[in-house]
Coordinates of N, CA, C and O in Angstrom, one line a residue:
M1 N 221.5 50.3 -28.9 CA 221.2 49.6 -30.1 C 222.4 49.3 -30.9 O 222.5 48.3 -31.5
K2 N 223.3 50.3 -30.9 CA 224.5 50.1 -31.7 C 225.4 49.0 -31.1 O 226.1 48.3 -31.9
I3 N 225.3 48.8 -29.8 CA 226.1 47.7 -29.2 C 225.5 46.4 -29.6 O 226.3 45.4 -30.0
V4 N 224.2 46.3 -29.7 CA 223.6 45.0 -30.2 C 224.0 44.8 -31.6 O 224.3 43.6 -32.0
A5 N 223.9 45.8 -32.4 CA 224.3 45.6 -33.8 C 225.8 45.2 -34.0 O 226.1 44.3 -34.8
A6 N 226.6 45.8 -33.2 CA 228.1 45.4 -33.3 C 228.3 44.0 -32.8 O 229.1 43.2 -33.3
Y7 N 227.5 43.6 -31.8 CA 227.6 42.2 -31.2 C 227.2 41.2 -32.3 O 227.8 40.2 -32.5
L8 N 226.1 41.5 -33.0 CA 225.6 40.6 -34.0 C 226.6 40.6 -35.2 O 226.8 39.5 -35.8
L9 N 227.1 41.7 -35.6 CA 228.1 41.7 -36.6 C 229.3 40.9 -36.3 O 229.9 40.1 -37.1
A10 N 229.8 41.0 -35.0 CA 230.9 40.2 -34.6 C 230.6 38.7 -34.6 O 231.4 37.9 -35.0
S11 N 229.3 38.4 -34.2 CA 229.0 37.0 -34.2 C 228.8 36.4 -35.6 O 229.1 35.3 -35.9
L12 N 228.4 37.3 -36.6 CA 228.3 36.9 -38.0 C 229.7 36.6 -38.6 O 229.9 35.9 -39.5
S13 N 230.7 37.3 -38.0 CA 232.1 37.1 -38.5 C 232.7 35.8 -38.0 O 233.8 35.5 -38.4
G14 N 232.0 35.1 -37.2 CA 232.4 33.8 -36.8 C 232.8 33.7 -35.3 O 233.2 32.6 -34.8
K15 N 232.6 34.7 -34.5 CA 232.9 34.7 -33.1 C 231.6 34.2 -32.4 O 230.6 34.9 -32.5
D16 N 231.7 33.1 -31.7 CA 230.5 32.5 -31.0 C 230.1 33.4 -29.8 O 228.9 33.7 -29.6
Q17 N 231.1 33.9 -29.1 CA 230.8 34.8 -27.9 C 231.7 36.0 -28.1 O 232.8 36.1 -27.6
P18 N 231.3 37.0 -28.8 CA 232.1 38.2 -29.0 C 232.5 38.9 -27.7 O 231.7 38.9 -26.7
K19 N 233.6 39.4 -27.6 CA 234.2 40.0 -26.4 C 234.1 41.6 -26.5 O 233.7 42.1 -27.5
D20 N 234.4 42.2 -25.4 CA 234.4 43.6 -25.3 C 235.2 44.3 -26.4 O 234.7 45.2 -27.0
K21 N 236.4 43.8 -26.6 CA 237.3 44.4 -27.6 C 236.7 44.2 -29.0 O 236.9 45.1 -29.9
D22 N 236.0 43.1 -29.3 CA 235.4 42.9 -30.6 C 234.4 44.0 -30.9 O 234.3 44.5 -32.0
I23 N 233.5 44.2 -29.9 CA 232.5 45.2 -30.1 C 233.1 46.6 -30.2 O 232.6 47.4 -31.1
K24 N 234.0 46.9 -29.4 CA 234.7 48.2 -29.4 C 235.3 48.5 -30.8 O 235.2 49.6 -31.4
S25 N 236.0 47.5 -31.3 CA 236.7 47.7 -32.6 C 235.7 47.9 -33.8 O 235.9 48.7 -34.6
I26 N 234.5 47.2 -33.7 CA 233.5 47.5 -34.7 C 232.9 48.9 -34.6 O 232.8 49.6 -35.6
L27 N 232.6 49.3 -33.4 CA 232.0 50.6 -33.2 C 233.0 51.7 -33.6 O 232.6 52.7 -34.2
E28 N 234.3 51.5 -33.2 CA 235.3 52.6 -33.5 C 235.5 52.6 -35.0 O 235.9 53.7 -35.6
S29 N 235.4 51.5 -35.7 CA 235.6 51.5 -37.2 C 234.6 52.3 -37.9 O 234.9 52.8 -39.0
V30 N 233.4 52.6 -37.3 CA 232.4 53.4 -38.0 C 232.3 54.8 -37.3 O 231.4 55.5 -37.6
G31 N 233.2 55.1 -36.4 CA 233.2 56.4 -35.8 C 232.3 56.5 -34.6 O 232.0 57.7 -34.2
A32 N 231.7 55.4 -34.1 CA 230.8 55.5 -33.0 C 231.6 55.4 -31.7 O 232.7 54.8 -31.6
K33 N 231.1 56.1 -30.6 CA 231.7 56.0 -29.3 C 231.4 54.7 -28.7 O 230.2 54.2 -28.7
A34 N 232.4 54.1 -28.1 CA 232.2 52.8 -27.4 C 232.3 53.0 -25.9 O 233.3 53.2 -25.4
D35 N 231.1 52.9 -25.3 CA 231.0 53.1 -23.8 C 231.3 51.7 -23.2 O 230.4 50.8 -23.3
S36 N 232.4 51.6 -22.5 CA 232.8 50.3 -21.9 C 231.8 49.8 -20.9 O 231.5 48.6 -20.8
D37 N 231.2 50.7 -20.1 CA 230.2 50.2 -19.1 C 229.0 49.6 -19.7 O 228.5 48.6 -19.3
N38 N 228.5 50.3 -20.7 CA 227.3 49.7 -21.4 C 227.6 48.4 -22.1 O 226.8 47.5 -22.2
I39 N 228.8 48.3 -22.7 CA 229.2 47.1 -23.4 C 229.3 45.9 -22.4 O 228.8 44.8 -22.6
K40 N 229.9 46.2 -21.2 CA 230.0 45.2 -20.2 C 228.6 44.8 -19.6 O 228.4 43.6 -19.4
T41 N 227.7 45.7 -19.5 CA 226.4 45.4 -19.0 C 225.7 44.5 -20.0 O 225.0 43.5 -19.7
F42 N 225.8 44.9 -21.3 CA 225.2 44.1 -22.3 C 225.7 42.7 -22.4 O 225.0 41.7 -22.5
L43 N 227.1 42.6 -22.4 CA 227.7 41.3 -22.4 C 227.3 40.4 -21.2 O 227.1 39.2 -21.4
A44 N 227.1 41.0 -20.1 CA 226.7 40.2 -18.9 C 225.3 39.7 -19.1 O 224.9 38.6 -18.6
S45 N 224.4 40.5 -19.7 CA 223.0 40.1 -19.9 C 222.9 39.0 -21.0 O 221.9 38.3 -21.0
V46 N 223.8 38.9 -21.9 CA 223.7 37.9 -23.0 C 224.7 36.7 -22.7 O 224.8 35.9 -23.6
D47 N 225.3 36.7 -21.6 CA 226.4 35.7 -21.3 C 225.7 34.3 -21.4 O 224.7 34.0 -20.8
G48 N 226.4 33.4 -22.1 CA 225.9 32.0 -22.3 C 224.8 31.8 -23.3 O 224.4 30.7 -23.5
K49 N 224.4 32.8 -24.0 CA 223.4 32.7 -25.1 C 224.1 32.9 -26.4 O 224.9 33.8 -26.6
S50 N 223.6 32.1 -27.4 CA 224.1 32.4 -28.8 C 223.3 33.5 -29.4 O 222.2 33.8 -29.0
S51 N 223.9 34.0 -30.5 CA 223.2 35.1 -31.2 C 221.9 34.5 -31.8 O 220.9 35.2 -31.9
K52 N 221.9 33.3 -32.2 CA 220.7 32.6 -32.7 C 219.6 32.6 -31.7 O 218.4 33.0 -31.9
D53 N 219.9 32.2 -30.4 CA 219.0 32.2 -29.3 C 218.4 33.6 -29.0 O 217.3 33.8 -28.8
L54 N 219.3 34.6 -29.0 CA 218.9 36.0 -28.8 C 217.9 36.5 -29.8 O 217.0 37.1 -29.5
L55 N 218.2 36.2 -31.1 CA 217.3 36.6 -32.2 C 216.0 35.9 -32.1 O 214.9 36.5 -32.3
E56 N 215.9 34.6 -31.7 CA 214.7 33.9 -31.6 C 213.9 34.5 -30.4 O 212.7 34.7 -30.6
D57 N 214.5 34.8 -29.3 CA 213.8 35.4 -28.2 C 213.3 36.7 -28.5 O 212.1 37.1 -28.2
G58 N 214.0 37.5 -29.3 CA 213.6 38.8 -29.7 C 212.4 38.8 -30.6 O 211.5 39.5 -30.5
L59 N 212.4 37.8 -31.5 CA 211.3 37.7 -32.5 C 210.0 37.3 -31.7 O 208.9 37.7 -32.1
K60 N 210.2 36.4 -30.7 CA 209.0 36.0 -29.9 C 208.4 37.3 -29.2 O 207.2 37.5 -29.2
K61 N 209.3 38.1 -28.6 CA 208.8 39.3 -27.9 C 208.1 40.3 -28.9 O 207.1 40.9 -28.6
V62 N 208.7 40.4 -30.1 CA 208.1 41.3 -31.1 C 206.7 40.8 -31.5 O 205.8 41.6 -31.6
S63 N 206.6 39.5 -31.7 CA 205.3 39.0 -32.1 C 204.3 39.1 -31.0 O 203.1 39.3 -31.2
E64 N 204.7 39.0 -29.7 CA 203.8 39.2 -28.6 C 203.3 40.6 -28.5 O 202.1 40.9 -28.3
L65 N 204.2 41.5 -28.7 CA 203.9 43.0 -28.7 C 202.9 43.3 -29.9 O 202.0 44.1 -29.8
S66 N 203.2 42.7 -31.1 CA 202.3 42.9 -32.2 C 200.9 42.4 -32.0 O 199.9 43.0 -32.3
A67 N 200.8 41.2 -31.3 CA 199.5 40.7 -31.0 C 198.8 41.6 -30.0 O 197.6 41.8 -30.1
K68 N 199.5 42.1 -29.0 CA 198.8 43.0 -28.1 C 198.4 44.3 -28.7 O 197.4 44.9 -28.5
A69 N 199.2 44.8 -29.7 CA 198.9 46.1 -30.4 C 197.7 45.8 -31.3 O 196.9 46.7 -31.4
A70 N 197.6 44.7 -31.9 CA 196.5 44.4 -32.8 C 195.2 44.3 -32.0 O 194.1 44.7 -32.5
A71 N 195.3 43.8 -30.8 CA 194.1 43.7 -29.9 C 193.6 45.1 -29.5 O 192.4 45.3 -29.3
A72 N 194.5 46.0 -29.3 CA 194.1 47.3 -28.9 C 193.9 48.3 -30.1 O 193.6 49.5 -29.9
S73 N 194.0 47.8 -31.3 CA 194.0 48.7 -32.5 C 192.6 49.2 -33.0 O 192.5 50.1 -33.8
P74 N 191.5 48.6 -32.6 CA 190.2 49.1 -33.2 C 190.0 50.6 -32.9 O 189.5 51.3 -33.8
V75 N 190.4 51.0 -31.8 CA 190.2 52.5 -31.5 C 191.2 53.3 -32.4 O 190.8 54.3 -33.0
A76 N 192.4 52.8 -32.5 CA 193.4 53.5 -33.3 C 193.1 53.4 -34.8 O 193.4 54.4 -35.5
S77 N 192.5 52.3 -35.2 CA 192.3 52.2 -36.7 C 191.2 53.1 -37.1 O 191.1 53.5 -38.3
S78 N 190.3 53.5 -36.3 CA 189.2 54.4 -36.7 C 189.7 55.9 -36.8 O 189.1 56.6 -37.5
A79 N 190.7 56.2 -36.1 CA 191.2 57.6 -36.2 C 191.8 57.9 -37.6 O 191.4 59.0 -38.1
P80 N 192.5 57.1 -38.2 CA 193.0 57.5 -39.6 C 191.9 57.6 -40.6 O 191.9 58.5 -41.4
A81 N 190.8 56.8 -40.4 CA 189.7 57.0 -41.4 C 189.1 58.4 -41.2 O 188.7 59.0 -42.2
A82 N 188.9 58.8 -40.0 CA 188.3 60.2 -39.8 C 189.3 61.2 -40.3 O 188.9 62.2 -40.9
G83 N 190.6 61.0 -40.1 CA 191.6 62.0 -40.6 C 191.6 62.1 -42.1 O 191.8 63.1 -42.7
S84 N 191.5 60.9 -42.8 CA 191.5 60.9 -44.2 C 190.3 61.6 -44.8 O 190.3 62.1 -45.9
A85 N 189.1 61.5 -44.1 CA 187.9 62.2 -44.6 C 188.1 63.7 -44.5 O 187.5 64.4 -45.3
A86 N 188.8 64.1 -43.5 CA 189.0 65.6 -43.4 C 190.0 66.2 -44.4 O 189.9 67.3 -44.7
A87 N 190.9 65.4 -44.8 CA 191.9 65.9 -45.7 C 191.4 66.4 -47.0 O 191.8 67.4 -47.5
P88 N 190.4 65.7 -47.7 CA 190.0 66.2 -49.0 C 189.3 67.6 -48.8 O 189.3 68.4 -49.7
A89 N 188.6 67.8 -47.7 CA 187.9 69.1 -47.5 C 189.0 70.2 -47.5 O 188.7 71.3 -48.0
K90 N 190.1 70.0 -46.9 CA 191.2 71.0 -46.8 C 191.7 71.2 -48.2 O 192.0 72.4 -48.6
E91 N 191.9 70.2 -49.0 CA 192.4 70.4 -50.3 C 191.4 71.2 -51.2 O 191.8 72.0 -52.0
T92 N 190.1 71.0 -51.0 CA 189.1 71.7 -51.7 C 189.2 73.2 -51.4 O 189.1 74.0 -52.3
K93 N 189.4 73.5 -50.2 CA 189.6 74.9 -49.8 C 190.8 75.5 -50.4 O 190.8 76.7 -50.9
K94 N 191.9 74.8 -50.5 CA 193.1 75.3 -51.1 C 192.9 75.6 -52.6 O 193.3 76.6 -53.2
E95 N 192.1 74.7 -53.3 CA 191.9 74.8 -54.7 C 191.0 76.1 -54.9 O 191.2 76.8 -55.9
E96 N 190.0 76.3 -54.0 CA 189.2 77.4 -54.1 C 190.0 78.7 -54.0 O 189.8 79.7 -54.7
K97 N 190.9 78.7 -53.1 CA 191.7 79.9 -52.9 C 192.6 80.2 -54.1 O 192.7 81.3 -54.5
K98 N 193.1 79.1 -54.7 CA 193.9 79.3 -55.9 C 193.0 79.9 -57.0 O 193.5 80.8 -57.8
E99 N 191.8 79.4 -57.2 CA 190.9 79.9 -58.2 C 190.6 81.4 -58.0 O 190.6 82.2 -58.9
E100 N 190.4 81.8 -56.7 CA 190.1 83.1 -56.4 C 191.3 84.0 -56.7 O 191.1 85.1 -57.3
S101 N 192.4 83.6 -56.4 CA 193.6 84.4 -56.6 C 193.9 84.6 -58.1 O 194.3 85.6 -58.6
E102 N 193.6 83.6 -58.9 CA 193.7 83.7 -60.4 C 192.7 84.7 -60.9 O 193.0 85.5 -61.8
E103 N 191.5 84.7 -60.4 CA 190.5 85.6 -60.8 C 190.9 87.0 -60.5 O 190.7 88.0 -61.3
D104 N 191.4 87.2 -59.3 CA 191.9 88.5 -58.9 C 193.0 89.0 -59.8 O 193.0 90.2 -60.2
F105 N 193.9 88.1 -60.2 CA 195.0 88.5 -61.1 C 194.5 88.9 -62.4 O 194.9 89.9 -63.0
D106 N 193.6 88.1 -63.0 CA 193.0 88.4 -64.3 C 192.3 89.8 -64.3 O 192.4 90.5 -65.3
G107 N 191.6 90.0 -63.3 CA 190.9 91.3 -63.2 C 191.8 92.5 -63.1 O 191.6 93.5 -63.7
G108 N 192.9 92.3 -62.4 CA 193.9 93.3 -62.3 C 194.6 93.6 -63.6 O 194.9 94.8 -64.0
M109 N 194.8 92.6 -64.4 CA 195.5 92.8 -65.7 C 194.5 93.5 -66.7 O 194.9 94.3 -67.5
M110 N 193.2 93.2 -66.6 CA 192.3 93.8 -67.5 C 192.1 95.3 -67.2 O 191.8 96.1 -68.1
D111 N 192.3 95.6 -66.0 CA 192.2 97.0 -65.6 C 193.3 97.8 -66.2 O 193.1 99.0 -66.5
L112 N 194.4 97.2 -66.5 CA 195.5 98.0 -67.1 C 195.2 98.4 -68.5 O 195.6 99.4 -69.0
F113 N 194.4 97.5 -69.2 CA 194.2 97.8 -70.6 C 192.8 98.4 -70.9 O 192.5 98.8 -72.0
G114 N 192.0 98.6 -69.9 CA 190.7 99.0 -70.2 C 190.1 100.0 -69.3 O 189.9 101.0 -69.0

Protein backbone atom coordinates (compact mmCIF):
# COMPACT_ATOMS: atom_id res chain seq x y z
CA MET A 1 0.00 0.00 0.00
CA LYS A 2 2.84 2.38 0.77
CA ILE A 3 4.24 1.77 -2.72
CA VAL A 4 0.91 2.77 -4.24
CA ALA A 5 0.80 5.90 -2.08
CA ALA A 6 4.35 6.84 -3.04
CA TYR A 7 3.53 6.23 -6.72
CA LEU A 8 0.51 8.53 -6.50
CA LEU A 9 2.52 11.19 -4.68
CA ALA A 10 5.16 11.05 -7.38
CA SER A 11 2.53 11.34 -10.09
CA LEU A 12 0.97 14.33 -8.29
CA SER A 13 4.35 16.03 -8.34
CA GLY A 14 4.18 16.04 -12.13
CA LYS A 15 5.76 12.73 -13.14
CA ASP A 16 3.54 10.97 -15.68
CA GLN A 17 5.22 7.59 -15.19
CA PRO A 18 7.10 7.57 -11.85
CA LYS A 19 10.21 5.40 -11.82
CA ASP A 20 11.71 3.07 -9.25
CA LYS A 21 14.02 5.79 -7.91
CA ASP A 22 11.10 8.24 -7.50
CA ILE A 23 9.18 5.80 -5.35
CA LYS A 24 12.26 4.85 -3.34
CA SER A 25 13.11 8.47 -2.58
CA ILE A 26 9.59 9.19 -1.34
CA LEU A 27 9.53 6.08 0.86
CA GLU A 28 12.98 6.77 2.28
CA SER A 29 12.06 10.40 3.01
CA VAL A 30 9.47 9.18 5.52
CA GLY A 31 11.63 6.42 6.95
CA ALA A 32 9.87 3.51 5.22
CA LYS A 33 11.74 0.57 3.79
CA ALA A 34 11.79 0.46 0.00
CA ASP A 35 11.69 -3.13 -1.27
CA SER A 36 13.03 -3.03 -4.84
CA ASP A 37 11.36 -6.29 -5.89
CA ASN A 38 7.93 -5.15 -4.78
CA ILE A 39 8.39 -1.78 -6.45
CA LYS A 40 9.43 -3.42 -9.72
CA THR A 41 6.45 -5.78 -9.58
CA PHE A 42 4.09 -2.89 -8.96
CA LEU A 43 5.58 -0.78 -11.75
CA ALA A 44 5.27 -3.70 -14.16
CA SER A 45 1.59 -4.08 -13.29
CA VAL A 46 0.81 -0.38 -13.91
CA ASP A 47 3.04 0.08 -16.95
CA GLY A 48 1.35 2.16 -19.63
CA LYS A 49 -1.47 3.38 -17.36
CA SER A 50 -1.84 6.87 -16.01
CA SER A 51 -2.58 7.50 -12.36
CA LYS A 52 -5.99 8.86 -13.41
CA ASP A 53 -6.81 5.57 -15.16
CA LEU A 54 -5.64 3.59 -12.14
CA LEU A 55 -7.81 5.61 -9.78
CA GLU A 56 -10.87 5.26 -12.03
CA ASP A 57 -10.37 1.49 -12.25
CA GLY A 58 -9.97 1.29 -8.49
CA LEU A 59 -13.13 3.28 -7.86
CA LYS A 60 -15.08 0.95 -10.16
CA LYS A 61 -13.83 -2.07 -8.25
CA VAL A 62 -14.71 -0.51 -4.90
CA SER A 63 -18.24 0.31 -6.08
CA GLU A 64 -18.67 -3.27 -7.35
CA LEU A 65 -17.54 -4.64 -4.00
CA SER A 66 -19.86 -2.24 -2.18
CA ALA A 67 -22.79 -3.40 -4.29
CA LYS A 68 -21.99 -7.04 -3.53
CA ALA A 69 -21.66 -6.27 0.17
CA ALA A 70 -24.99 -4.44 0.16
CA ALA A 71 -26.69 -7.44 -1.45
CA ALA A 72 -25.33 -9.74 1.25
CA SER A 73 -25.98 -7.35 4.16
CA PRO A 74 -29.54 -8.26 5.31
CA VAL A 75 -28.10 -11.01 7.48
CA ALA A 76 -25.34 -8.77 8.78
CA SER A 77 -27.63 -5.81 9.42
CA SER A 78 -29.86 -7.79 11.77
CA ALA A 79 -26.94 -8.75 14.00
CA PRO A 80 -26.17 -5.22 15.27
CA ALA A 81 -29.83 -4.69 16.13
CA ALA A 82 -29.79 -7.76 18.36
CA GLY A 83 -26.48 -6.68 19.87
CA SER A 84 -27.77 -3.21 20.66
CA ALA A 85 -30.82 -4.65 22.43
CA ALA A 86 -28.58 -6.73 24.68
CA ALA A 87 -26.38 -3.79 25.61
CA PRO A 88 -28.92 -1.88 27.75
CA ALA A 89 -29.57 -5.01 29.81
CA LYS A 90 -25.89 -5.18 30.70
CA GLU A 91 -25.84 -1.53 31.66
CA THR A 92 -28.82 -2.07 33.95
CA LYS A 93 -26.98 -4.83 35.75
CA LYS A 94 -23.97 -2.58 36.24
CA GLU A 95 -26.15 0.15 37.68
CA GLU A 96 -27.75 -2.32 40.07
CA LYS A 97 -24.35 -3.46 41.24
CA LYS A 98 -23.32 0.12 41.91
CA GLU A 99 -26.45 0.76 43.92
CA GLU A 100 -25.87 -2.37 45.97
CA SER A 101 -22.30 -1.43 46.68
CA GLU A 102 -23.36 2.04 47.81
CA GLU A 103 -25.92 0.53 50.16
CA ASP A 104 -23.30 -1.78 51.61
CA PHE A 105 -20.99 1.16 52.15
CA ASP A 106 -23.65 3.23 53.90
CA GLY A 107 -24.54 0.34 56.17
CA GLY A 108 -20.93 -0.10 57.12
CA MET A 109 -20.52 3.54 58.06
CA MET A 110 -23.64 3.52 60.20
CA ASP A 111 -22.32 0.55 62.08
CA LEU A 112 -19.33 2.63 63.17
CA PHE A 113 -21.54 5.20 64.88
CA GLY A 114 -24.31 3.08 66.24
